[in-house]
PDB file of C-alpha atoms in Angstrom:
ATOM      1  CA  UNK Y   1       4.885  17.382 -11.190  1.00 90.00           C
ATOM      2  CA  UNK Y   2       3.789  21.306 -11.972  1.00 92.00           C
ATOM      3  CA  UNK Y   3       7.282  21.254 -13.676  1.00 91.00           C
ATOM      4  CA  UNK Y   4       6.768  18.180 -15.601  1.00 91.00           C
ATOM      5  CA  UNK Y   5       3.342  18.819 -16.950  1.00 91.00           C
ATOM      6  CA  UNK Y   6       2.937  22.174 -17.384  1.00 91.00           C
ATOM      7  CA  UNK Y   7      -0.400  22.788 -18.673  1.00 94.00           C
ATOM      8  CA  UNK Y   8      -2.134  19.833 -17.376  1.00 92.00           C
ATOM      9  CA  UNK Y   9      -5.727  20.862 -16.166  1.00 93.00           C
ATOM     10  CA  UNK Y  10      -6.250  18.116 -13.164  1.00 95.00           C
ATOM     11  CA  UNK Y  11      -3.550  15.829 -11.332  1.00 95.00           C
ATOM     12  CA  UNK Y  12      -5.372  12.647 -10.313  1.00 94.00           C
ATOM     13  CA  UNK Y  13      -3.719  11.112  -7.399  1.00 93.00           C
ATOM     14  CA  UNK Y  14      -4.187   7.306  -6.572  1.00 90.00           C
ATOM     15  CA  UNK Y  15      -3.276   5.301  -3.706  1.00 88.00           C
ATOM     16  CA  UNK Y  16      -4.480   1.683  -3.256  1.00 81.00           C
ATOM     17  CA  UNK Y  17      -3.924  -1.068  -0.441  1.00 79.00           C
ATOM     18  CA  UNK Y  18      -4.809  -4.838  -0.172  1.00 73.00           C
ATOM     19  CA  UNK Y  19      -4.042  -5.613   3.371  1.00 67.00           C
ATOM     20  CA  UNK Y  20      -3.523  -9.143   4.140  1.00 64.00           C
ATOM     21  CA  UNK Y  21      -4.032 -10.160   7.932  1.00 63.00           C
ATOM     22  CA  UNK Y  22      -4.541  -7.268  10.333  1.00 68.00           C
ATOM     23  CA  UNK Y  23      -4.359  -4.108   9.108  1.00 69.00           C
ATOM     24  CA  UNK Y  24      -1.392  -1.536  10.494  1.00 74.00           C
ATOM     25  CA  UNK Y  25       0.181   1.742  10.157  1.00 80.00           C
ATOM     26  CA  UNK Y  26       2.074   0.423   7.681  1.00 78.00           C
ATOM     27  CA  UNK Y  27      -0.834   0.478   5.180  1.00 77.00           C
ATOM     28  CA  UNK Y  28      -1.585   4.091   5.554  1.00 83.00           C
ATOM     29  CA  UNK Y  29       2.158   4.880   3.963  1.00 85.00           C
ATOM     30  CA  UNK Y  30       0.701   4.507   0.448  1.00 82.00           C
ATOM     31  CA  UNK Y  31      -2.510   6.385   1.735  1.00 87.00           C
ATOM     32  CA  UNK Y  32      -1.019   9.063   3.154  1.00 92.00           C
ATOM     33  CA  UNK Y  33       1.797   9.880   0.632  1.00 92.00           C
ATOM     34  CA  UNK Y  34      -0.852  10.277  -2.195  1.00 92.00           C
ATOM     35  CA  UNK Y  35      -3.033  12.576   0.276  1.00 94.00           C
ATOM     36  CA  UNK Y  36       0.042  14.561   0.967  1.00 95.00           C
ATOM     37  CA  UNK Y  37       1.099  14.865  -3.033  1.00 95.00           C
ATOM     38  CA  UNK Y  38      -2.583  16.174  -4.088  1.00 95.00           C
ATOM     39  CA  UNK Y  39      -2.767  18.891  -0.823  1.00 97.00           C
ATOM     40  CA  UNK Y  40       0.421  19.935  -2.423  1.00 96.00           C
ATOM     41  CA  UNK Y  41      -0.464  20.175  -5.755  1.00 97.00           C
ATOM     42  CA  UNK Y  42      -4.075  21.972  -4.552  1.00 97.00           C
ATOM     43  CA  UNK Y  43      -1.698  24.179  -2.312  1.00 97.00           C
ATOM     44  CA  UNK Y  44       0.014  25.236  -5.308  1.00 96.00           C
ATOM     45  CA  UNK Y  45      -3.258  26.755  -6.848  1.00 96.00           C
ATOM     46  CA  UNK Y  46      -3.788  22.571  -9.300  1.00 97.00           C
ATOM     47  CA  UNK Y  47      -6.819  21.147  -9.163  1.00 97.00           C
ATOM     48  CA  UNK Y  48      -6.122  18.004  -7.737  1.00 96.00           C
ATOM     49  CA  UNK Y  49      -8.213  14.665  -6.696  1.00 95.00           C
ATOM     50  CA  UNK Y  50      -7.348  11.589  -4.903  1.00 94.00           C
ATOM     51  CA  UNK Y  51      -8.913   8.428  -6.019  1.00 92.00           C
ATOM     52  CA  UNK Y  52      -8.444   5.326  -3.446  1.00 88.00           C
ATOM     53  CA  UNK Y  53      -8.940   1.716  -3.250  1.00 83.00           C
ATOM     54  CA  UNK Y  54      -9.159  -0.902  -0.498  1.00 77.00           C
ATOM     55  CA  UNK Y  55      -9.713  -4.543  -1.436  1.00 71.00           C
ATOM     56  CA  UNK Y  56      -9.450  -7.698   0.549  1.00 62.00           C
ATOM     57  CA  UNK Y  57      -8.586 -10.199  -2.546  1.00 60.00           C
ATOM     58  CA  UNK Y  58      -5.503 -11.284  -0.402  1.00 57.00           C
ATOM     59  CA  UNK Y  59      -7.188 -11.395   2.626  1.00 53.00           C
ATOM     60  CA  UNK Y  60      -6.630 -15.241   3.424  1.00 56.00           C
ATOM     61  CA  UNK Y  61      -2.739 -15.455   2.383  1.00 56.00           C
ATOM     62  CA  UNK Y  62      -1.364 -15.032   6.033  1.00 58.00           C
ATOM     63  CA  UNK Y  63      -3.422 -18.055   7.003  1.00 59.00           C
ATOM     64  CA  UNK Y  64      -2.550 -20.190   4.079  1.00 57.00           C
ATOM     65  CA  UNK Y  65       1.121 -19.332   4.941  1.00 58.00           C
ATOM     66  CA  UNK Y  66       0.782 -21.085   8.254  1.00 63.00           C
ATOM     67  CA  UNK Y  67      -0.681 -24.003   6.859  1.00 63.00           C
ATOM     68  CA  UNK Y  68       2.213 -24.312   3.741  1.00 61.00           C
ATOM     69  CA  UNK Y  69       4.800 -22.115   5.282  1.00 61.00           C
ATOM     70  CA  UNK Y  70       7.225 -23.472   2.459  1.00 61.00           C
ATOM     71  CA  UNK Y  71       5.302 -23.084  -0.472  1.00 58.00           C
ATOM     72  CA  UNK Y  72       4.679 -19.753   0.648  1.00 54.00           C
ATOM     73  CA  UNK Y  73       8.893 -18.446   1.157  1.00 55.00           C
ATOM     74  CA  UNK Y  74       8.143 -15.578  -2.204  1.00 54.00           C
ATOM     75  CA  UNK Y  75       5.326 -13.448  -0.128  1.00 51.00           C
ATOM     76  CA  UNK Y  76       7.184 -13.501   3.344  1.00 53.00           C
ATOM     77  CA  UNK Y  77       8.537 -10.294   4.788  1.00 59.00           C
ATOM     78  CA  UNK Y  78      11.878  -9.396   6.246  1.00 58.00           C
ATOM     79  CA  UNK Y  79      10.969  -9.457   9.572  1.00 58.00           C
ATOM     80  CA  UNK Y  80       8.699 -12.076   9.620  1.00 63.00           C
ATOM     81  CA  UNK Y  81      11.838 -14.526   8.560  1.00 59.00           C
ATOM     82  CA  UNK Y  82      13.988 -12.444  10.948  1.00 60.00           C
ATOM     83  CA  UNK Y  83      11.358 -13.643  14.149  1.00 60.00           C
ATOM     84  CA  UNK Y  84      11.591 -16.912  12.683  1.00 63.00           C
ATOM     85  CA  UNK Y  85      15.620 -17.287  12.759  1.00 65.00           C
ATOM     86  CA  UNK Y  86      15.432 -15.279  16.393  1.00 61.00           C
ATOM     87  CA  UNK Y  87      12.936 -18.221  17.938  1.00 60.00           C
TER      88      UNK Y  87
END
């Protein structure tokens, strides 16, 4: 990024989740990869700020799924069709 933009002044740094059903260490990927990117760019003498976002818009698609599991086939994830076809 120092490469890239030379004589930019401040790198701002986003990360943003909208967990749906419980929330699990999968969510803090996107959370920690941003964190990780701006201590970089502070290490590196940048100024540097991380801006993040939680919202719960989504928060009721897991339970709509179970009630219309086949209108719902676009927003289902590997594994959850994988435990299906294993049962």
């Amino acid at each position: 990024l120092i490469k890239l933009f030379p004589t930019k002044k401040k790198f701002i740094c986003a990360a943003g989740i909208t967990p749906s059903g419980k929330v699990h260490i999968g969510n803090f990927r996107d959370i920690i990869t941003s964190e990780l990117v701006c201590r970089a760019l502070k290490d590196k003498g940048c100024e540097a700020e991380l801006i993040f976002s939680w919202d719960d818009f989504d928060r009721l698609r897991k339970e709509v799924q179970q009630l219309f599991p086949n209108k719902f086939v676009a927003f289902r994830t590997e594994l959850e069709i994988i435990h299906e076809i294993e049962k």
